[in-house]
mmCIF file of C-alpha atoms in Angstrom:
data_model
loop_
_atom_site.group_PDB
_atom_site.id
_atom_site.type_symbol
_atom_site.label_atom_id
_atom_site.label_comp_id
_atom_site.label_asym_id
_atom_site.label_seq_id
_atom_site.Cartn_x
_atom_site.Cartn_y
_atom_site.Cartn_z
ATOM 1 C CA UNK W 1 -61.390 -7.063 -2.793
ATOM 2 C CA UNK W 2 -59.291 -9.635 -4.728
ATOM 3 C CA UNK W 3 -61.219 -11.911 -7.046
ATOM 4 C CA UNK W 4 -61.216 -15.688 -6.649
ATOM 5 C CA UNK W 5 -58.762 -15.930 -9.551
ATOM 6 C CA UNK W 6 -56.359 -13.529 -7.827
ATOM 7 C CA UNK W 7 -56.483 -15.634 -4.677
ATOM 8 C CA UNK W 8 -55.635 -18.880 -6.503
ATOM 9 C CA UNK W 9 -52.582 -20.746 -5.263
ATOM 10 C CA UNK W 10 -49.378 -20.020 -7.204
ATOM 11 C CA UNK W 11 -49.011 -23.195 -9.230
ATOM 12 C CA UNK W 12 -49.026 -24.121 -12.892
ATOM 13 C CA UNK W 13 -51.552 -26.831 -12.014
ATOM 14 C CA UNK W 14 -53.935 -24.352 -10.392
ATOM 15 C CA UNK W 15 -54.476 -21.964 -13.282
ATOM 16 C CA UNK W 16 -56.214 -22.645 -16.604
ATOM 17 C CA UNK W 17 -53.950 -23.356 -19.541
ATOM 18 C CA UNK W 18 -54.258 -20.757 -22.289
ATOM 19 C CA UNK W 19 -56.129 -21.889 -25.345
ATOM 20 C CA UNK W 20 -53.764 -20.230 -27.799
ATOM 21 C CA UNK W 21 -50.083 -21.005 -27.832
ATOM 22 C CA UNK W 22 -47.261 -19.665 -29.912
ATOM 23 C CA UNK W 23 -47.106 -22.166 -32.829
ATOM 24 C CA UNK W 24 -43.309 -22.138 -32.986
ATOM 25 C CA UNK W 25 -42.907 -23.212 -29.350
ATOM 26 C CA UNK W 26 -45.062 -25.420 -27.142
ATOM 27 C CA UNK W 27 -45.088 -26.130 -23.439
ATOM 28 C CA UNK W 28 -44.122 -29.724 -24.217
ATOM 29 C CA UNK W 29 -40.997 -28.574 -26.099
ATOM 30 C CA UNK W 30 -40.020 -26.306 -23.237
ATOM 31 C CA UNK W 31 -40.413 -29.033 -20.639
ATOM 32 C CA UNK W 32 -38.529 -31.657 -22.671
ATOM 33 C CA UNK W 33 -35.607 -29.302 -23.241
ATOM 34 C CA UNK W 34 -35.600 -28.292 -19.575
ATOM 35 C CA UNK W 35 -35.283 -31.953 -18.561
ATOM 36 C CA UNK W 36 -32.354 -32.384 -20.968
ATOM 37 C CA UNK W 37 -30.679 -29.285 -19.540
ATOM 38 C CA UNK W 38 -31.174 -30.491 -15.973
ATOM 39 C CA UNK W 39 -29.838 -33.962 -16.754
ATOM 40 C CA UNK W 40 -26.761 -32.493 -18.430
ATOM 41 C CA UNK W 41 -25.915 -29.619 -16.089
ATOM 42 C CA UNK W 42 -27.968 -29.891 -12.898
ATOM 43 C CA UNK W 43 -30.455 -27.653 -11.150
ATOM 44 C CA UNK W 44 -28.076 -24.699 -10.726
ATOM 45 C CA UNK W 45 -27.833 -24.350 -14.513
ATOM 46 C CA UNK W 46 -31.561 -23.952 -15.039
ATOM 47 C CA UNK W 47 -32.712 -20.454 -15.945
ATOM 48 C CA UNK W 48 -35.380 -19.152 -18.274
ATOM 49 C CA UNK W 49 -32.739 -17.250 -20.248
ATOM 50 C CA UNK W 50 -30.492 -20.286 -20.727
ATOM 51 C CA UNK W 51 -33.411 -22.506 -21.609
ATOM 52 C CA UNK W 52 -34.632 -19.951 -24.151
ATOM 53 C CA UNK W 53 -31.186 -19.893 -25.753
ATOM 54 C CA UNK W 54 -31.185 -23.694 -26.087
ATOM 55 C CA UNK W 55 -34.598 -23.509 -27.722
ATOM 56 C CA UNK W 56 -33.579 -20.679 -30.023
ATOM 57 C CA UNK W 57 -36.126 -18.363 -28.431
ATOM 58 C CA UNK W 58 -36.094 -15.460 -26.023
ATOM 59 C CA UNK W 59 -37.076 -15.832 -22.389
ATOM 60 C CA UNK W 60 -40.179 -13.781 -23.183
ATOM 61 C CA UNK W 61 -41.397 -16.562 -25.458
ATOM 62 C CA UNK W 62 -41.140 -19.043 -22.593
ATOM 63 C CA UNK W 63 -43.240 -16.820 -20.338
ATOM 64 C CA UNK W 64 -46.153 -17.289 -22.745
ATOM 65 C CA UNK W 65 -46.330 -20.871 -21.448
ATOM 66 C CA UNK W 66 -44.912 -20.791 -17.901
ATOM 67 C CA UNK W 67 -45.204 -17.838 -15.545
ATOM 68 C CA UNK W 68 -41.858 -18.345 -13.811
ATOM 69 C CA UNK W 69 -39.105 -20.798 -12.945
ATOM 70 C CA UNK W 70 -41.136 -22.322 -10.100
ATOM 71 C CA UNK W 71 -43.861 -23.325 -12.538
ATOM 72 C CA UNK W 72 -41.241 -24.763 -14.877
ATOM 73 C CA UNK W 73 -39.891 -26.936 -12.058
ATOM 74 C CA UNK W 74 -43.403 -28.189 -11.310
ATOM 75 C CA UNK W 75 -43.722 -29.193 -14.949
ATOM 76 C CA UNK W 76 -40.369 -30.976 -15.222
ATOM 77 C CA UNK W 77 -40.970 -32.893 -11.993
ATOM 78 C CA UNK W 78 -44.301 -34.191 -13.288
ATOM 79 C CA UNK W 79 -42.692 -34.931 -16.652
ATOM 80 C CA UNK W 80 -40.191 -37.358 -15.144
ATOM 81 C CA UNK W 81 -42.914 -38.992 -13.052
ATOM 82 C CA UNK W 82 -44.428 -39.876 -16.411
ATOM 83 C CA UNK W 83 -41.416 -42.097 -17.124
ATOM 84 C CA UNK W 84 -42.295 -44.585 -14.394
ATOM 85 C CA UNK W 85 -43.031 -48.122 -15.532
ATOM 86 C CA UNK W 86 -46.454 -49.480 -14.643
ATOM 87 C CA UNK W 87 -46.733 -53.170 -13.682
ATOM 88 C CA UNK W 88 -48.504 -55.300 -16.238
ATOM 89 C CA UNK W 89 -51.737 -57.108 -15.432
ATOM 90 C CA UNK W 90 -49.982 -60.295 -14.350
ATOM 91 C CA UNK W 91 -47.433 -58.412 -12.266
ATOM 92 C CA UNK W 92 -50.031 -56.233 -10.549
ATOM 93 C CA UNK W 93 -52.268 -59.109 -9.456
ATOM 94 C CA UNK W 94 -50.774 -59.019 -5.948
ATOM 95 C CA UNK W 95 -50.481 -55.710 -4.098
ATOM 96 C CA UNK W 96 -47.056 -56.470 -2.658
ATOM 97 C CA UNK W 97 -45.467 -57.335 -5.996
ATOM 98 C CA UNK W 98 -47.068 -54.335 -7.715
ATOM 99 C CA UNK W 99 -45.881 -52.003 -4.952
ATOM 100 C CA UNK W 100 -42.358 -53.427 -5.092
ATOM 101 C CA UNK W 101 -42.182 -52.859 -8.852
ATOM 102 C CA UNK W 102 -43.449 -49.289 -8.526
ATOM 103 C CA UNK W 103 -41.042 -48.542 -5.668
ATOM 104 C CA UNK W 104 -38.065 -49.708 -7.727
ATOM 105 C CA UNK W 105 -39.286 -47.754 -10.752
ATOM 106 C CA UNK W 106 -39.575 -44.592 -8.647
ATOM 107 C CA UNK W 107 -36.088 -45.082 -7.238
ATOM 108 C CA UNK W 108 -34.661 -45.680 -10.722
ATOM 109 C CA UNK W 109 -36.309 -42.481 -11.963
ATOM 110 C CA UNK W 110 -34.814 -40.394 -9.156
ATOM 111 C CA UNK W 111 -31.340 -41.863 -9.716
ATOM 112 C CA UNK W 112 -31.654 -41.238 -13.466
ATOM 113 C CA UNK W 113 -32.527 -37.584 -12.785
ATOM 114 C CA UNK W 114 -30.527 -36.831 -9.604
ATOM 115 C CA UNK W 115 -31.313 -33.095 -9.790
ATOM 116 C CA UNK W 116 -34.814 -33.950 -8.613
ATOM 117 C CA UNK W 117 -33.402 -34.594 -5.131
ATOM 118 C CA UNK W 118 -32.868 -30.873 -4.647
ATOM 119 C CA UNK W 119 -36.378 -29.793 -5.679
ATOM 120 C CA UNK W 120 -38.827 -32.427 -4.412
ATOM 121 C CA UNK W 121 -39.194 -30.713 -1.055
ATOM 122 C CA UNK W 122 -39.756 -27.352 -2.722
ATOM 123 C CA UNK W 123 -42.480 -28.365 -5.174
ATOM 124 C CA UNK W 124 -45.388 -27.586 -2.900
ATOM 125 C CA UNK W 125 -48.229 -28.862 -5.066
ATOM 126 C CA UNK W 126 -46.467 -31.484 -7.165
ATOM 127 C CA UNK W 127 -49.291 -33.867 -6.257
ATOM 128 C CA UNK W 128 -51.572 -31.924 -8.641
ATOM 129 C CA UNK W 129 -49.522 -32.893 -11.691
ATOM 130 C CA UNK W 130 -51.375 -35.365 -13.953
ATOM 131 C CA UNK W 131 -48.621 -37.981 -14.039
ATOM 132 C CA UNK W 132 -48.198 -38.051 -10.269
ATOM 133 C CA UNK W 133 -51.972 -38.033 -9.748
ATOM 134 C CA UNK W 134 -52.327 -40.994 -12.112
ATOM 135 C CA UNK W 135 -49.598 -42.917 -10.297
ATOM 136 C CA UNK W 136 -51.037 -42.111 -6.864
ATOM 137 C CA UNK W 137 -54.542 -43.146 -7.886
ATOM 138 C CA UNK W 138 -53.324 -46.470 -9.287
ATOM 139 C CA UNK W 139 -51.297 -47.189 -6.155
ATOM 140 C CA UNK W 140 -54.266 -46.371 -3.932
ATOM 141 C CA UNK W 141 -56.394 -48.665 -6.098
ATOM 142 C CA UNK W 142 -53.852 -51.461 -5.609
ATOM 143 C CA UNK W 143 -54.058 -51.217 -1.822
ATOM 144 C CA UNK W 144 -57.837 -50.800 -1.808
ATOM 145 C CA UNK W 145 -58.274 -53.859 -4.022
ATOM 146 C CA UNK W 146 -56.067 -55.806 -1.602
ATOM 147 C CA UNK W 147 -58.487 -55.024 1.216
ATOM 148 C CA UNK W 148 -57.321 -51.767 2.794
ATOM 149 C CA UNK W 149 -60.010 -49.109 3.361
ATOM 150 C CA UNK W 150 -59.641 -46.085 1.094
ATOM 151 C CA UNK W 151 -58.193 -43.857 3.827
ATOM 152 C CA UNK W 152 -55.642 -46.480 4.855
ATOM 153 C CA UNK W 153 -54.787 -47.101 1.219
ATOM 154 C CA UNK W 154 -53.861 -43.421 0.937
ATOM 155 C CA UNK W 155 -51.751 -43.653 4.104
ATOM 156 C CA UNK W 156 -50.006 -46.772 2.781
ATOM 157 C CA UNK W 157 -49.129 -45.037 -0.488
ATOM 158 C CA UNK W 158 -47.756 -42.017 1.383
ATOM 159 C CA UNK W 159 -45.632 -44.302 3.554
ATOM 160 C CA UNK W 160 -44.122 -46.095 0.552
ATOM 161 C CA UNK W 161 -43.514 -42.798 -1.248
ATOM 162 C CA UNK W 162 -41.835 -41.295 1.818
ATOM 163 C CA UNK W 163 -39.473 -44.250 2.150
ATOM 164 C CA UNK W 164 -38.532 -44.443 -1.522
ATOM 165 C CA UNK W 165 -38.026 -40.709 -2.017
ATOM 166 C CA UNK W 166 -36.107 -40.410 1.239
ATOM 167 C CA UNK W 167 -33.700 -43.209 0.351
ATOM 168 C CA UNK W 168 -33.389 -42.340 -3.318
ATOM 169 C CA UNK W 169 -32.848 -38.612 -2.840
ATOM 170 C CA UNK W 170 -30.007 -39.373 -0.417
ATOM 171 C CA UNK W 171 -28.519 -41.694 -3.021
ATOM 172 C CA UNK W 172 -28.998 -39.079 -5.735
ATOM 173 C CA UNK W 173 -27.196 -36.449 -3.652
ATOM 174 C CA UNK W 174 -24.337 -38.918 -3.083
ATOM 175 C CA UNK W 175 -24.090 -39.775 -6.776
ATOM 176 C CA UNK W 176 -24.175 -36.092 -7.726
ATOM 177 C CA UNK W 177 -21.242 -35.449 -5.402
ATOM 178 C CA UNK W 178 -19.379 -38.363 -6.989
ATOM 179 C CA UNK W 179 -20.025 -37.020 -10.471
ATOM 180 C CA UNK W 180 -18.547 -33.668 -9.477
ATOM 181 C CA UNK W 181 -15.476 -35.380 -8.013
ATOM 182 C CA UNK W 182 -14.783 -37.236 -11.256
ATOM 183 C CA UNK W 183 -14.322 -40.505 -9.334
ATOM 184 C CA UNK W 184 -16.264 -43.721 -9.499
ATOM 185 C CA UNK W 185 -18.236 -44.859 -6.481
ATOM 186 C CA UNK W 186 -15.821 -47.700 -5.826
ATOM 187 C CA UNK W 187 -12.800 -45.368 -6.069
ATOM 188 C CA UNK W 188 -14.304 -42.900 -3.614
ATOM 189 C CA UNK W 189 -15.254 -45.600 -1.109
ATOM 190 C CA UNK W 190 -11.815 -47.194 -1.262
ATOM 191 C CA UNK W 191 -10.220 -43.833 -0.513
ATOM 192 C CA UNK W 192 -12.645 -43.293 2.374
ATOM 193 C CA UNK W 193 -12.159 -46.697 4.056
ATOM 194 C CA UNK W 194 -8.951 -45.945 6.027
ATOM 195 C CA UNK W 195 -10.449 -42.804 7.608
ATOM 196 C CA UNK W 196 -13.757 -44.562 8.305
ATOM 197 C CA UNK W 197 -12.041 -47.512 9.954
ATOM 198 C CA UNK W 198 -9.909 -45.229 12.135
ATOM 199 C CA UNK W 199 -12.986 -43.266 13.199
ATOM 200 C CA UNK W 200 -14.799 -46.506 14.116
ATOM 201 C CA UNK W 201 -12.070 -47.941 16.310
ATOM 202 C CA UNK W 202 -13.859 -47.009 19.542
ATOM 203 C CA UNK W 203 -17.183 -48.396 18.333
ATOM 204 C CA UNK W 204 -17.009 -52.205 18.045
ATOM 205 C CA UNK W 205 -20.278 -52.745 16.203
ATOM 206 C CA UNK W 206 -19.528 -50.066 13.632
ATOM 207 C CA UNK W 207 -15.985 -51.372 13.295
ATOM 208 C CA UNK W 208 -17.277 -54.876 12.543
ATOM 209 C CA UNK W 209 -19.832 -53.449 10.116
ATOM 210 C CA UNK W 210 -17.145 -51.590 8.201
ATOM 211 C CA UNK W 211 -14.949 -54.683 8.130
ATOM 212 C CA UNK W 212 -17.814 -56.778 6.748
ATOM 213 C CA UNK W 213 -18.410 -54.247 3.977
ATOM 214 C CA UNK W 214 -14.771 -53.945 2.930
ATOM 215 C CA UNK W 215 -14.305 -54.965 -0.693
ATOM 216 C CA UNK W 216 -18.019 -55.123 -1.524
ATOM 217 C CA UNK W 217 -19.508 -53.308 -4.494
ATOM 218 C CA UNK W 218 -20.947 -50.074 -2.994
ATOM 219 C CA UNK W 219 -23.673 -49.974 -5.628
ATOM 220 C CA UNK W 220 -24.788 -53.487 -4.667
ATOM 221 C CA UNK W 221 -24.744 -52.432 -1.012
ATOM 222 C CA UNK W 222 -27.064 -49.513 -1.783
ATOM 223 C CA UNK W 223 -29.402 -51.880 -3.611
ATOM 224 C CA UNK W 224 -29.374 -54.260 -0.652
ATOM 225 C CA UNK W 225 -30.097 -51.480 1.828
ATOM 226 C CA UNK W 226 -32.988 -50.200 -0.275
ATOM 227 C CA UNK W 227 -34.560 -53.637 -0.658
ATOM 228 C CA UNK W 228 -34.233 -54.371 3.062
ATOM 229 C CA UNK W 229 -36.084 -51.217 4.105
ATOM 230 C CA UNK W 230 -38.776 -51.637 1.459
ATOM 231 C CA UNK W 231 -39.393 -55.250 2.446
ATOM 232 C CA UNK W 232 -39.780 -54.317 6.128
ATOM 233 C CA UNK W 233 -42.330 -51.626 5.255
ATOM 234 C CA UNK W 234 -44.280 -54.116 3.156
ATOM 235 C CA UNK W 235 -44.055 -56.663 5.990
ATOM 236 C CA UNK W 236 -45.679 -54.122 8.292
ATOM 237 C CA UNK W 237 -48.405 -53.334 5.783
ATOM 238 C CA UNK W 238 -49.059 -57.043 5.313
ATOM 239 C CA UNK W 239 -49.563 -57.472 9.061
ATOM 240 C CA UNK W 240 -51.863 -54.447 9.070
ATOM 241 C CA UNK W 241 -53.861 -55.924 6.185
ATOM 242 C CA UNK W 242 -54.421 -59.065 8.237
ATOM 243 C CA UNK W 243 -55.767 -56.984 11.135
ATOM 244 C CA UNK W 244 -58.040 -55.060 8.767
ATOM 245 C CA UNK W 245 -59.375 -58.328 7.393
ATOM 246 C CA UNK W 246 -59.978 -59.730 10.893
ATOM 247 C CA UNK W 247 -61.834 -56.567 11.931
ATOM 248 C CA UNK W 248 -64.002 -56.707 8.821
ATOM 249 C CA UNK W 249 -64.816 -60.356 9.448
#
């Protein structure tokens, strides 16, 4: 019969970290270099062999610290979560402002590392990473301090995360496509407008929407769309907080 250790879930966060590491190479070095490789060349370029070459070590040396590529991806995802800015004491005094700042920081992180868009849905236990756990706990604390029960605080955090990652990963995929095309966002959109306007001729509301957007900075439009959705989610949570307060009273 398999032991409890053999039945453990396959995740770098679920197995004990070895006490002894090869002095010439650390897990931290591996993860940092992997992030640089991903930022420069994208997810398709990541392999243990290529990463070992960049580090001046064989792939076997990397396997002393990470069991496989899946574990490496878990590590790099949590690494970039560690880049998120935390609101200061004054900024975090109100739950809505603190949540807005964190949401924008999360979006900025995803757009800075667009490769993450292709792996977030595949990192099954990313929530066990220390950086993401720290962020989640602080966000839950923010909502709980505002007056939400603990369970609802967790739901609120999940809702905000789902919105931000959904919007930002779509943006990241779009920006990755633009990078491959060698065109700027404005150049691509200007080339697309004639076809989009022809396609919208039979749809008056879409046609007017396209006409209203003509000539606007597409980056500013993305910012505006993101802020609108985030504000509506926070509006809903604010209404819910009022109901929670009334029920408690």
